[in-house]
Amino acid sequence: MAEENELIESLTQELRRGIIVLSALSQLFEPQYGYSLVKVLEEKGVSVDANTLYPLLRRLEKQGLLESHWDTRETRPRKYYQISKTGKNVYVRLGEEWRKMVKSMNNLLTDQEGQ
Amino acid sequence: MGLIDRYIYALIRRIPLKQRADIEKEVRSLIEDMLDRRAYGREATSEDIEAILTELGDPNKLAEQYRGYNRFLIGPDAFDTYWTVLKIVLAVIEIAVGVTFAIQIVVSPTNLLKAFVDALISGVSSGMNGFAIVTIIFALYEFSQRDNSGRAGGKKKNWSPKRLPDIPDSKKEIKRSESIIGIVFSILLMVLFVYSSHLIGIYHLADGRITQVPIFNDETIRAMLPLVFALVSIGILKECLKLVTRCWTKKLAAYLFVINVVSFAIIAAIFTNPALWNPNFLSDMVHAGIVSGNGDDYQIIKTIWETVTGRIILLIALGYLIDTCELFYKGFRK
């Protein structure tokens, strides 16, 4: 039984890995710094590890989907990320892909429920 | 905050230089945010610090995420090929050392122990050289395949069925054994020339002893060692090309032709040098009792020696010509 739980846990992780980028993009229309994004996503039910999200933000910036700036006004300097123009286009297209997938998945899963 | 500093240090070490300052700032502020949340309202304790560093995880893994690529010396794709090549090269080297040893003890059986120790030493050191060279070549290949964008797969081009190699036509197939024998032969030749060029000569059995008259001038051979190495490396390259391509193609024939031209140039440089030959060959022959001082046989040997040493380059040229014709024939016929 414990093995099964472990397996489920790891397969769920894989599912979660797939949605991280889209989730992050959806919340970055307002500038966020890394940790605030972690909290926002968590509140909305998508929990992502900080050690996954931080490098991801950097990569997305490198790929041109995000822009960043350092805010040094407060005592603690923070790097703020925000979605870029390219990022917004990508976000819209990805969102469409996602909705298509959800529809297909719902079909597939309801097939099984009839059994 | 010793633990945090140690964590940052361990992380930063594995980040490329340009990004270090930025990532350090970012991660420090992340850690402080996490600390704030955990120790809300109270002083942060060392247990808190330990807990969040545990949550952040192994700094090596985090650095890997930031880097976006795995730091393999030789990655999983290339590894199988690497391993195969390594095994072949090492086997070939050790066979060559073994054969040299065998020749050595046949010629001078008195020094068996020394010859054995020498063989052992050169076996180990040549083996290590071979290992290092193969590993370095494959590591360079792996490095060139890296793509820093963080996507898996990096610079690999898309595969398409057009890239499937043709099924080898049995007539045009190059047998692997041929190529391996070719490599063994080349390395043997090199070991012979490099370590024991004095062993190449005329052997004479008399009174139960074996005497030997070297054909080559040892000093000259030593001076030309780089050329010999180049020649042998080219020979091995040729066989490797055949091994990799596995069957005759026009492209292969073209490459081999170029290689032949280069190696002929080197060989010409070696064999047209009159200092290559043992200057005392004729008198050594007399000494060894193979020919008598003034007889007809001396004259005959003298003529043969002078003709051969003067003209062997023509023979070699002919050999190359034949080989080139053969490879064009094999490469271009249907």
PDB file of C-alpha atoms in Angstrom, chain A residues 33 35 39 42 50-52 54-55 58-59 62-63 70 76-79 81, chain B residues 19 22-23 25-26 29-30 32-34 36-37 55-56 62 65-66 148 150:
ATOM      1  CA  TYR A  33       9.140  38.645  -6.678  1.00  0.00           C
ATOM      2  CA  TYR A  35       8.698  34.237  -3.005  1.00  0.00           C
ATOM      3  CA  LYS A  39       2.715  32.187  -1.962  1.00  0.00           C
ATOM      4  CA  GLU A  42      -0.004  28.188  -3.148  1.00  0.00           C
ATOM      5  CA  ALA A  50      10.781  27.563  -4.251  1.00  0.00           C
ATOM      6  CA  ASN A  51      13.835  25.721  -5.519  1.00  0.00           C
ATOM      7  CA  THR A  52      11.938  24.831  -8.695  1.00  0.00           C
ATOM      8  CA  TYR A  54      13.256  30.411  -8.823  1.00  0.00           C
ATOM      9  CA  PRO A  55      15.440  28.841 -11.511  1.00  0.00           C
ATOM     10  CA  ARG A  58      15.278  32.893 -14.570  1.00  0.00           C
ATOM     11  CA  ARG A  59      14.941  30.547 -17.523  1.00  0.00           C
ATOM     12  CA  LYS A  62      16.207  34.115 -20.677  1.00  0.00           C
ATOM     13  CA  GLN A  63      13.665  32.781 -23.143  1.00  0.00           C
ATOM     14  CA  TRP A  70      15.729  44.794  -8.988  1.00  0.00           C
ATOM     15  CA  ARG A  76      15.779  44.029   1.379  1.00  0.00           C
ATOM     16  CA  PRO A  77      16.509  44.213  -2.355  1.00  0.00           C
ATOM     17  CA  ARG A  78      14.155  42.031  -4.346  1.00  0.00           C
ATOM     18  CA  LYS A  79      14.104  40.913  -7.943  1.00  0.00           C
ATOM     19  CA  TYR A  81       9.529  39.512 -12.540  1.00  0.00           C
TER      20      TYR A  81
ATOM     21  CA  GLN B  19      25.450  34.918 -13.176  1.00  0.00           C
ATOM     22  CA  ASP B  22      22.683  38.059  -9.418  1.00  0.00           C
ATOM     23  CA  ILE B  23      21.793  34.552  -8.295  1.00  0.00           C
ATOM     24  CA  LYS B  25      21.312  38.199  -4.326  1.00  0.00           C
ATOM     25  CA  GLU B  26      18.208  36.377  -5.427  1.00  0.00           C
ATOM     26  CA  SER B  29      16.516  37.256  -0.469  1.00  0.00           C
ATOM     27  CA  LEU B  30      14.559  34.055  -1.024  1.00  0.00           C
ATOM     28  CA  GLU B  32      15.246  35.549   4.129  1.00  0.00           C
ATOM     29  CA  ASP B  33      11.676  35.536   2.882  1.00  0.00           C
ATOM     30  CA  MET B  34      11.311  31.865   3.731  1.00  0.00           C
ATOM     31  CA  ASP B  36      10.385  35.385   7.775  1.00  0.00           C
ATOM     32  CA  ARG B  37       7.435  33.220   6.949  1.00  0.00           C
ATOM     33  CA  GLU B  55      13.512  22.565   2.001  1.00  0.00           C
ATOM     34  CA  LEU B  56      15.662  24.293  -0.598  1.00  0.00           C
ATOM     35  CA  LEU B  62      19.656  23.777  -7.227  1.00  0.00           C
ATOM     36  CA  GLN B  65      18.402  23.854 -12.153  1.00  0.00           C
ATOM     37  CA  TYR B  66      19.919  27.290 -12.533  1.00  0.00           C
ATOM     38  CA  ASN B 148      22.710  26.548 -22.503  1.00  0.00           C
ATOM     39  CA  GLY B 150      18.013  24.783 -20.513  1.00  0.00           C
TER      40      GLY B 150
END
